[in-house]
PDB file of C-alpha atoms in Angstrom:
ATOM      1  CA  UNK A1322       0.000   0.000   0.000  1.00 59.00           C
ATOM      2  CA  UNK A1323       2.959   2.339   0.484  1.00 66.00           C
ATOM      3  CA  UNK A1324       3.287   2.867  -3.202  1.00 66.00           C
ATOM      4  CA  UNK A1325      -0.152   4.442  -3.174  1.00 72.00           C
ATOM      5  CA  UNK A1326       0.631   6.334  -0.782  1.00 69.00           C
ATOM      6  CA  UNK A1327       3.575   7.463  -2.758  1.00 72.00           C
ATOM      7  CA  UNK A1328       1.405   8.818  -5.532  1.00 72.00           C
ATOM      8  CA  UNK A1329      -0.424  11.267  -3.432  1.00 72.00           C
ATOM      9  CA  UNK A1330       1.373  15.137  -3.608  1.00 72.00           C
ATOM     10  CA  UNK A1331       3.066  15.127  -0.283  1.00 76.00           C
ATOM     11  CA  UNK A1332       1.057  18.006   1.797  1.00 75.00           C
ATOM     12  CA  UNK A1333      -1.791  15.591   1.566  1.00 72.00           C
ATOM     13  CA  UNK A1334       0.121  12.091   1.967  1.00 77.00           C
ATOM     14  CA  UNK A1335      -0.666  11.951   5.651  1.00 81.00           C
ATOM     15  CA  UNK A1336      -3.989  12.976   5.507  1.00 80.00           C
ATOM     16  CA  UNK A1337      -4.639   9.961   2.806  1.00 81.00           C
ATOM     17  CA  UNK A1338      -2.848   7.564   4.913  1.00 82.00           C
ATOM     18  CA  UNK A1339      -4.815   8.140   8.119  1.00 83.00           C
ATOM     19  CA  UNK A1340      -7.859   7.601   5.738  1.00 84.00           C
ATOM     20  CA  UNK A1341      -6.876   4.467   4.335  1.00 85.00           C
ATOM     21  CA  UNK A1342      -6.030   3.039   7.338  1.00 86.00           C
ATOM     22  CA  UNK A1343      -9.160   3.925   9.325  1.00 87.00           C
ATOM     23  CA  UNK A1344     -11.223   2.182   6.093  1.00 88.00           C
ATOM     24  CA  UNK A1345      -9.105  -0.841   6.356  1.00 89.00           C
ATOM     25  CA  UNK A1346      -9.629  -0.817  10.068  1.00 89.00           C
ATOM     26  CA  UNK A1347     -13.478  -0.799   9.380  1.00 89.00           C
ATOM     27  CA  UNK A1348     -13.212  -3.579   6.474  1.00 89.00           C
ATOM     28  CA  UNK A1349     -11.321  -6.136   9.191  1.00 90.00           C
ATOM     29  CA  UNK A1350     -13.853  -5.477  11.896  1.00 89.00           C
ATOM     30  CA  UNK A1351     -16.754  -6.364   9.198  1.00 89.00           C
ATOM     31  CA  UNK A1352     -14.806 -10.160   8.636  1.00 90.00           C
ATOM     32  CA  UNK A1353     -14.570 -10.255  12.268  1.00 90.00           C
ATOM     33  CA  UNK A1354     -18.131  -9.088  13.057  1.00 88.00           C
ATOM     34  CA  UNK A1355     -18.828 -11.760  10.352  1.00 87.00           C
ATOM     35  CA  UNK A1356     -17.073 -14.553  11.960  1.00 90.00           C
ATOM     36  CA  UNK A1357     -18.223 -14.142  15.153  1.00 90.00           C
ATOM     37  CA  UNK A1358     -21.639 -14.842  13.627  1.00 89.00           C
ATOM     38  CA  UNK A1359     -20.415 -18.353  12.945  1.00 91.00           C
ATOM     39  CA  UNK A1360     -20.430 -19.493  16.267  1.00 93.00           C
ATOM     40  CA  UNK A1361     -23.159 -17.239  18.003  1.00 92.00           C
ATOM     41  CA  UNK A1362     -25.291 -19.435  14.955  1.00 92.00           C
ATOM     42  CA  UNK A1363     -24.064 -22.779  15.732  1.00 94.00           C
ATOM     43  CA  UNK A1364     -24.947 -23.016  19.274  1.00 95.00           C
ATOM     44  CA  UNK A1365     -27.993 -21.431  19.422  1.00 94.00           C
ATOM     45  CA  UNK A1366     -28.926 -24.025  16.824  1.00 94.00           C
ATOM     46  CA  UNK A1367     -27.237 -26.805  18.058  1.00 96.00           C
ATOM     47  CA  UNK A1368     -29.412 -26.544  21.077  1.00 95.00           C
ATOM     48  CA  UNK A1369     -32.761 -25.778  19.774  1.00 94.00           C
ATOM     49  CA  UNK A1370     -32.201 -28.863  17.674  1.00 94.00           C
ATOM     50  CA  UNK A1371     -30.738 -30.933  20.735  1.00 94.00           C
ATOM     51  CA  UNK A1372     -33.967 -29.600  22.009  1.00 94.00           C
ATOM     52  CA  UNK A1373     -35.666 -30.961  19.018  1.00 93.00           C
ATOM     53  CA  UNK A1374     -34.006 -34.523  18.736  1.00 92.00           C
ATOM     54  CA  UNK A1375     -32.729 -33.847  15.719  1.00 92.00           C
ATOM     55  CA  UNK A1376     -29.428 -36.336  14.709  1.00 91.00           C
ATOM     56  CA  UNK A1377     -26.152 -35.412  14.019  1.00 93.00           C
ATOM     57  CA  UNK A1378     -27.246 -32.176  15.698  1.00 93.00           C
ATOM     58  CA  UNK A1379     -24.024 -30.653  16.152  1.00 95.00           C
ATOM     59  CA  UNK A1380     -22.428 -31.349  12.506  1.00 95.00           C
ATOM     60  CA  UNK A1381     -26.049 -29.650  11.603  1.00 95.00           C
ATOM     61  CA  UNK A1382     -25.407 -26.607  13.475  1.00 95.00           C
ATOM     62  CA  UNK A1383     -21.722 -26.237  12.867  1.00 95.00           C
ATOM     63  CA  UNK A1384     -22.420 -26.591   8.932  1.00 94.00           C
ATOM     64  CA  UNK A1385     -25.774 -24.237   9.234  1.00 93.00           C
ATOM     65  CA  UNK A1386     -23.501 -21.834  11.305  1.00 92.00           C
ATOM     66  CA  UNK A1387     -21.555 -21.148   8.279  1.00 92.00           C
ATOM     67  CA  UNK A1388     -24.106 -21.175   5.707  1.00 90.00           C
ATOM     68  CA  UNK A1389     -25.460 -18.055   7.752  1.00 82.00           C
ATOM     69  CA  UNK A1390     -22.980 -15.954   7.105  1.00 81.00           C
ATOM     70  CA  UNK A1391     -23.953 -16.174   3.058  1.00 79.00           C
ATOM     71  CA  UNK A1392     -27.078 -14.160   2.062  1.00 70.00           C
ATOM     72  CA  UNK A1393     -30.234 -15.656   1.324  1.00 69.00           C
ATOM     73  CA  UNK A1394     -29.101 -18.457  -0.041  1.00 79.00           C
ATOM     74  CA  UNK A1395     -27.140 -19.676   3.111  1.00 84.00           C
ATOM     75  CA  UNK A1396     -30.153 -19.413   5.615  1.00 85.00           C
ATOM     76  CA  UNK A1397     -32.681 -21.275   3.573  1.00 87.00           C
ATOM     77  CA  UNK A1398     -30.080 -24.247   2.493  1.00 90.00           C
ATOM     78  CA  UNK A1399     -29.018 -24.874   6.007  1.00 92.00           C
ATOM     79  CA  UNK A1400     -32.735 -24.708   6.644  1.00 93.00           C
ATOM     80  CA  UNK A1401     -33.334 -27.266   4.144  1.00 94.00           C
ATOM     81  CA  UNK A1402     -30.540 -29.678   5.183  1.00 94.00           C
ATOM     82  CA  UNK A1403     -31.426 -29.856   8.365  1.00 94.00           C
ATOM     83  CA  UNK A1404     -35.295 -30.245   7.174  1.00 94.00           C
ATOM     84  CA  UNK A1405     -34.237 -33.599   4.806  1.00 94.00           C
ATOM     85  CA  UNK A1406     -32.470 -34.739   8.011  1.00 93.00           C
ATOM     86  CA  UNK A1407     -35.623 -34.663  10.099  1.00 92.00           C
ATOM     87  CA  UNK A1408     -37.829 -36.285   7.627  1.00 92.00           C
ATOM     88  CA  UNK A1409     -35.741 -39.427   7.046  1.00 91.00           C
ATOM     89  CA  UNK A1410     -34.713 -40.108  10.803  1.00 89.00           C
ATOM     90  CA  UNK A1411     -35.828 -43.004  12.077  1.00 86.00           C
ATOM     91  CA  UNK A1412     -37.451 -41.574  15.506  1.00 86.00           C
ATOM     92  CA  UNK A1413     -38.613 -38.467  16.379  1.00 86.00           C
ATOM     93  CA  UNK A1414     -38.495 -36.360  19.667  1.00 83.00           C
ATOM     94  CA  UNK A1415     -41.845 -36.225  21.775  1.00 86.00           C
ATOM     95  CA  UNK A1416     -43.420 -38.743  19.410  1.00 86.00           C
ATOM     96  CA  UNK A1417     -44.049 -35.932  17.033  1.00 90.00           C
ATOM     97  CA  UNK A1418     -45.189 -37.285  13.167  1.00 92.00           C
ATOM     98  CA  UNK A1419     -41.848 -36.249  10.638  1.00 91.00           C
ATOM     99  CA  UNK A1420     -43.792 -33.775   8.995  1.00 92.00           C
ATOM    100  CA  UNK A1421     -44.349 -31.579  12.278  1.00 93.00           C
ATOM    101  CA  UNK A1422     -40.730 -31.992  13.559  1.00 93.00           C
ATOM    102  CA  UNK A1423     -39.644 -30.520   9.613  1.00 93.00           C
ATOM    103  CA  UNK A1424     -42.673 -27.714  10.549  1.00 94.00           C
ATOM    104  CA  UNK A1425     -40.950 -27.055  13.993  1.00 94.00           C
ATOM    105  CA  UNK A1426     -37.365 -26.779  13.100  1.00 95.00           C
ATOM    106  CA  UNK A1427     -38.403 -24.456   9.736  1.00 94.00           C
ATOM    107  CA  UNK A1428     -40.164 -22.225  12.790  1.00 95.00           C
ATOM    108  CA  UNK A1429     -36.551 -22.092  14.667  1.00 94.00           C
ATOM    109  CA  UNK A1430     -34.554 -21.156  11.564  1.00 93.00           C
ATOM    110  CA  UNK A1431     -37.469 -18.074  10.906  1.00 93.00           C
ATOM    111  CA  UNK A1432     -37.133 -16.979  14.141  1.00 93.00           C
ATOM    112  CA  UNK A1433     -33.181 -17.872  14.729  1.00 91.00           C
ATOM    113  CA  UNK A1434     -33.061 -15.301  10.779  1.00 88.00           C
ATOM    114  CA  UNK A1435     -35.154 -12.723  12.350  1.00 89.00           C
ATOM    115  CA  UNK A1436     -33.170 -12.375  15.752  1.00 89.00           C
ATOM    116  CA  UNK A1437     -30.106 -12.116  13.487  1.00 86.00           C
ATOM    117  CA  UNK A1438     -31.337  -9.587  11.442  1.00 82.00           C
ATOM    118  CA  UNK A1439     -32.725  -7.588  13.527  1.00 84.00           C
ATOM    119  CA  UNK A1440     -30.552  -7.884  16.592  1.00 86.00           C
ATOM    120  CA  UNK A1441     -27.624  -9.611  16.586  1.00 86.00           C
ATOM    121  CA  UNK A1442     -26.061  -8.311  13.273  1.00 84.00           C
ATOM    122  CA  UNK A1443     -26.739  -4.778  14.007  1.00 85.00           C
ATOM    123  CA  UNK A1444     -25.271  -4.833  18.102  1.00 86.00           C
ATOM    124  CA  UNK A1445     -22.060  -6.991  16.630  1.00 86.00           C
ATOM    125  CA  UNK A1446     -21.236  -6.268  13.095  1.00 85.00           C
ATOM    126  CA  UNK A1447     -22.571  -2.900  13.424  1.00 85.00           C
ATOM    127  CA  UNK A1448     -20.714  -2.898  16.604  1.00 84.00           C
ATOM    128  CA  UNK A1449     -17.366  -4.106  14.609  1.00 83.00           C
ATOM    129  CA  UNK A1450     -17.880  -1.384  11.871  1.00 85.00           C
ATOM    130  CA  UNK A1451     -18.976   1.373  14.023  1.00 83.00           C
ATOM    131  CA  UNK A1452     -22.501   1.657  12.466  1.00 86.00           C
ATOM    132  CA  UNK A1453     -25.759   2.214  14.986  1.00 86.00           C
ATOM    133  CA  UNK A1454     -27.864  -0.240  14.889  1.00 84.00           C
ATOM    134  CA  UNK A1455     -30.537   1.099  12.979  1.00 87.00           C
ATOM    135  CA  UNK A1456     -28.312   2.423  10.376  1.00 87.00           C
ATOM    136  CA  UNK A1457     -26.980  -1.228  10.059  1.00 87.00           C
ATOM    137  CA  UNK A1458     -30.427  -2.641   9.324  1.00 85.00           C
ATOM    138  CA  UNK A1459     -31.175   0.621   6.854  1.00 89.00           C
ATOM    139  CA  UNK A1460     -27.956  -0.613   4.839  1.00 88.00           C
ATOM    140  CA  UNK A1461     -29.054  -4.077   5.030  1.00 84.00           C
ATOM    141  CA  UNK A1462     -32.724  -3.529   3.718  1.00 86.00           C
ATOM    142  CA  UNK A1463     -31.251  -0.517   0.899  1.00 90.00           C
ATOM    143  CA  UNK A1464     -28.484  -2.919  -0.221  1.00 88.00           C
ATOM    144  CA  UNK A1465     -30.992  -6.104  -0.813  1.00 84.00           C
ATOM    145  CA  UNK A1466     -33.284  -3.289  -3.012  1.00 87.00           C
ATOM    146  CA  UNK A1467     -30.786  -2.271  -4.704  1.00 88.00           C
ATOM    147  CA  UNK A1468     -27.965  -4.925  -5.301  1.00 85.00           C
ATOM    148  CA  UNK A1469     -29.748  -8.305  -4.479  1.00 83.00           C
ATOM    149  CA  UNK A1470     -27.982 -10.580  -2.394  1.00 78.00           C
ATOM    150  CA  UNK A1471     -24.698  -9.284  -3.058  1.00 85.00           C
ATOM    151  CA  UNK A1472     -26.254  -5.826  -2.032  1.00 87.00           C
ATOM    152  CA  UNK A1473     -26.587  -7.734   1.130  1.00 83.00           C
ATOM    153  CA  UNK A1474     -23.199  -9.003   1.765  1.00 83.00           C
ATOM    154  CA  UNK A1475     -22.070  -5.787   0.567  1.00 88.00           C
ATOM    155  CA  UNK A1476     -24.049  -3.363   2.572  1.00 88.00           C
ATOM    156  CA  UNK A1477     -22.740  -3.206   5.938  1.00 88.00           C
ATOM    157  CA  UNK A1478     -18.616  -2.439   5.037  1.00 90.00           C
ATOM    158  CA  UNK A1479     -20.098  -0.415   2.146  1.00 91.00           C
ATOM    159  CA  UNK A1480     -22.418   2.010   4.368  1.00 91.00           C
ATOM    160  CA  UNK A1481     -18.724   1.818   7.205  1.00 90.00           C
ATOM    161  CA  UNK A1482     -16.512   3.126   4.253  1.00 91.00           C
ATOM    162  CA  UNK A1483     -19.341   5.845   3.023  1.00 92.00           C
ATOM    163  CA  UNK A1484     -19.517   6.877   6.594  1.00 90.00           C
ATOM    164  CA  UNK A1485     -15.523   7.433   6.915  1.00 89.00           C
ATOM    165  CA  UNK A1486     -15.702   9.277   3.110  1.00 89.00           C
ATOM    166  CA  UNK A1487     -18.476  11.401   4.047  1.00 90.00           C
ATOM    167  CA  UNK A1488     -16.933  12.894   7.612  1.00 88.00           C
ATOM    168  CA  UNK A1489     -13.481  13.252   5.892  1.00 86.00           C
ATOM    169  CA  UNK A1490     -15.532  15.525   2.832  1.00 87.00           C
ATOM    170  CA  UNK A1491     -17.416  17.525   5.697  1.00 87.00           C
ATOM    171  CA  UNK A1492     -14.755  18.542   7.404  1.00 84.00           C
ATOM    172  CA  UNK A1493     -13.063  19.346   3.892  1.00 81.00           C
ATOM    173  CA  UNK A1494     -15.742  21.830   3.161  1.00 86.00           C
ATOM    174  CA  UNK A1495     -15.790  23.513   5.978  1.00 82.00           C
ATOM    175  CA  UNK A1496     -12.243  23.753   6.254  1.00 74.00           C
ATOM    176  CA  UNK A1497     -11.882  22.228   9.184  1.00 73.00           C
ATOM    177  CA  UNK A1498      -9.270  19.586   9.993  1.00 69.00           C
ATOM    178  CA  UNK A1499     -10.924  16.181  10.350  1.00 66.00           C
ATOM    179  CA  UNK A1500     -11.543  15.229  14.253  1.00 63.00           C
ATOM    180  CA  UNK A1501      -9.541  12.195  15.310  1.00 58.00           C
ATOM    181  CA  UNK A1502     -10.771   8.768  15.247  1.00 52.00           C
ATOM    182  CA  UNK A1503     -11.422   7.876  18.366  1.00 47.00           C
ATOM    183  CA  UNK A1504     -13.625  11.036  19.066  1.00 45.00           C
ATOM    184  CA  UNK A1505     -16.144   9.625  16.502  1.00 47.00           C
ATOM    185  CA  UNK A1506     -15.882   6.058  17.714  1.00 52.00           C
ATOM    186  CA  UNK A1507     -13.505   4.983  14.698  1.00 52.00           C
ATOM    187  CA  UNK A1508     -10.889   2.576  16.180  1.00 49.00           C
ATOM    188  CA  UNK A1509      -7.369   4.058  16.552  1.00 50.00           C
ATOM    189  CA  UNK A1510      -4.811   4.401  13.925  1.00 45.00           C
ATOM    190  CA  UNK A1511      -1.743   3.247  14.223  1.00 45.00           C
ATOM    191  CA  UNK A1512       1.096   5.591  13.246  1.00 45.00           C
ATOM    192  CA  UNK A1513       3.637   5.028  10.332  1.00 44.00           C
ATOM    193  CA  UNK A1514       6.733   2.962  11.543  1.00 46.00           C
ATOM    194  CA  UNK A1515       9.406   4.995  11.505  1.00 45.00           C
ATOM    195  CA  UNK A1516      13.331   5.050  12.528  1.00 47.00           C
ATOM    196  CA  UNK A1517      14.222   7.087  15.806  1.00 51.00           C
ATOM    197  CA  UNK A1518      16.567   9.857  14.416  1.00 50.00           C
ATOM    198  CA  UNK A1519      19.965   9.178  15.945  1.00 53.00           C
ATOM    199  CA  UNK A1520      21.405  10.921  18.855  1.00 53.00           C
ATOM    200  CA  UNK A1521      24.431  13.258  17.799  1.00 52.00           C
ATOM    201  CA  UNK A1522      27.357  13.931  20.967  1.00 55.00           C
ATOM    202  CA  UNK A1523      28.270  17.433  20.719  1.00 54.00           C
ATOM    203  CA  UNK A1524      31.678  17.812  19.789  1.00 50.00           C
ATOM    204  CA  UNK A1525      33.774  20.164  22.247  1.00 50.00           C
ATOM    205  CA  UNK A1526      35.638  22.547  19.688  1.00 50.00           C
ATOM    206  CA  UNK A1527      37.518  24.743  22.513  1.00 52.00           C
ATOM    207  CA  UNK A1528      40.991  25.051  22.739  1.00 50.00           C
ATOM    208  CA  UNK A1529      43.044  23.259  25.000  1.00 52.00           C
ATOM    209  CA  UNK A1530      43.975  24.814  28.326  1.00 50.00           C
ATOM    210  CA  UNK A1531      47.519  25.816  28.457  1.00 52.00           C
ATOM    211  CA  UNK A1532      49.772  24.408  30.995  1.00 49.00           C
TER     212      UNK A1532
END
């Protein structure tokens, strides 16, 4: 990235850098935000479906988990896996018939979707990216209208870069040096590496006293 930095005019090099590395500090807290999904997923599945007596429950969940993270498509295949699983077991929880079990667990994934949607994405993606809440789910809902499901795995770093862009402009226009990062609850930027300068001894250029 330094040789990007290299083709900015030099007043403005620092300026750009700080930029660059809050966006890049917003981009890695998306995949982490992301990530963390993964596992928040898998065990509130794996015990709604413990709950449920559904086999190879935990392979289900882990697998599901992931498939979360992927928009649209991902909810409704691990839905659908874990559906096919149900029907064909040989025994079902509570005595239930198959086709209520499949009903049941279909319920949990539309309820598990909507308490990710509506909660747990905004509080820790948003969280990661340094969106409110709201604006998280206004992303989400603006980047499904407009791009489809890549709009939706788009959205969130999208609206987190805009966001950066947008205060940097502001502050442009009104002339104003832009705020630092932690005052508008953009995580820290680390400064440039550089080389302490070395330490010079003074040299002692008087003339020798005289016997």
């Amino acid at each position: 990235m330094e040789w990007i930095y290299g083709l900015v005019p030099a007043p403005y090099r620092a300026e750009i850098r700080t930029l660059g590395q809050q966006i890049d500090a917003v981009l890695a807290g998306y995949v982490r935000g992301t990530l963390l999904l993964v596992p928040i997923m898998a065990v509130m599945l794996y015990i709604a479906l413990l709950i449920l007596g559904v086999r190879y429950a935990l392979i289900l969940a882990i697998i599901s988990g992931f498939l979360e993270i992927i928009p649209l498509i991902g909810p409704w295949s691990a839905a659908g896996i874990t559906i096919i699983v149900s029907l064909f077991q040989v025994t079902t929880a509570f005595g239930w018939p198959h086709w209520l079990l499949a009903g049941v667990i279909g319920l949990v994934y539309f309820v598990l979707r909507i308490l990710e949607d509506n909660f747990i994405i905004p509080r820790i993606v948003g969280g990661a990216v340094h969106l409110h809440p709201m604006l998280v789910i206004f992303a989400i809902l603006a980047g499904g209208a407009l791009g489809g499901a890549f709009g939706l795995f788009v959205a969130i770093p999208v609206a987190g870069v805009l966001r950066i862009l947008l205060r940097y402009f502001y502050y442009k226009l009104i002339d104003q040096d832009p705020p630092t990062s932690e005052a508008h609850g953009l995580p820290p930027v680390p400064e440039p590496h550089s080389e302490p300068a070395p330490v010079v001894e003074p040299v002692d250029i008087s003339a020798p006293a005289r016997p």
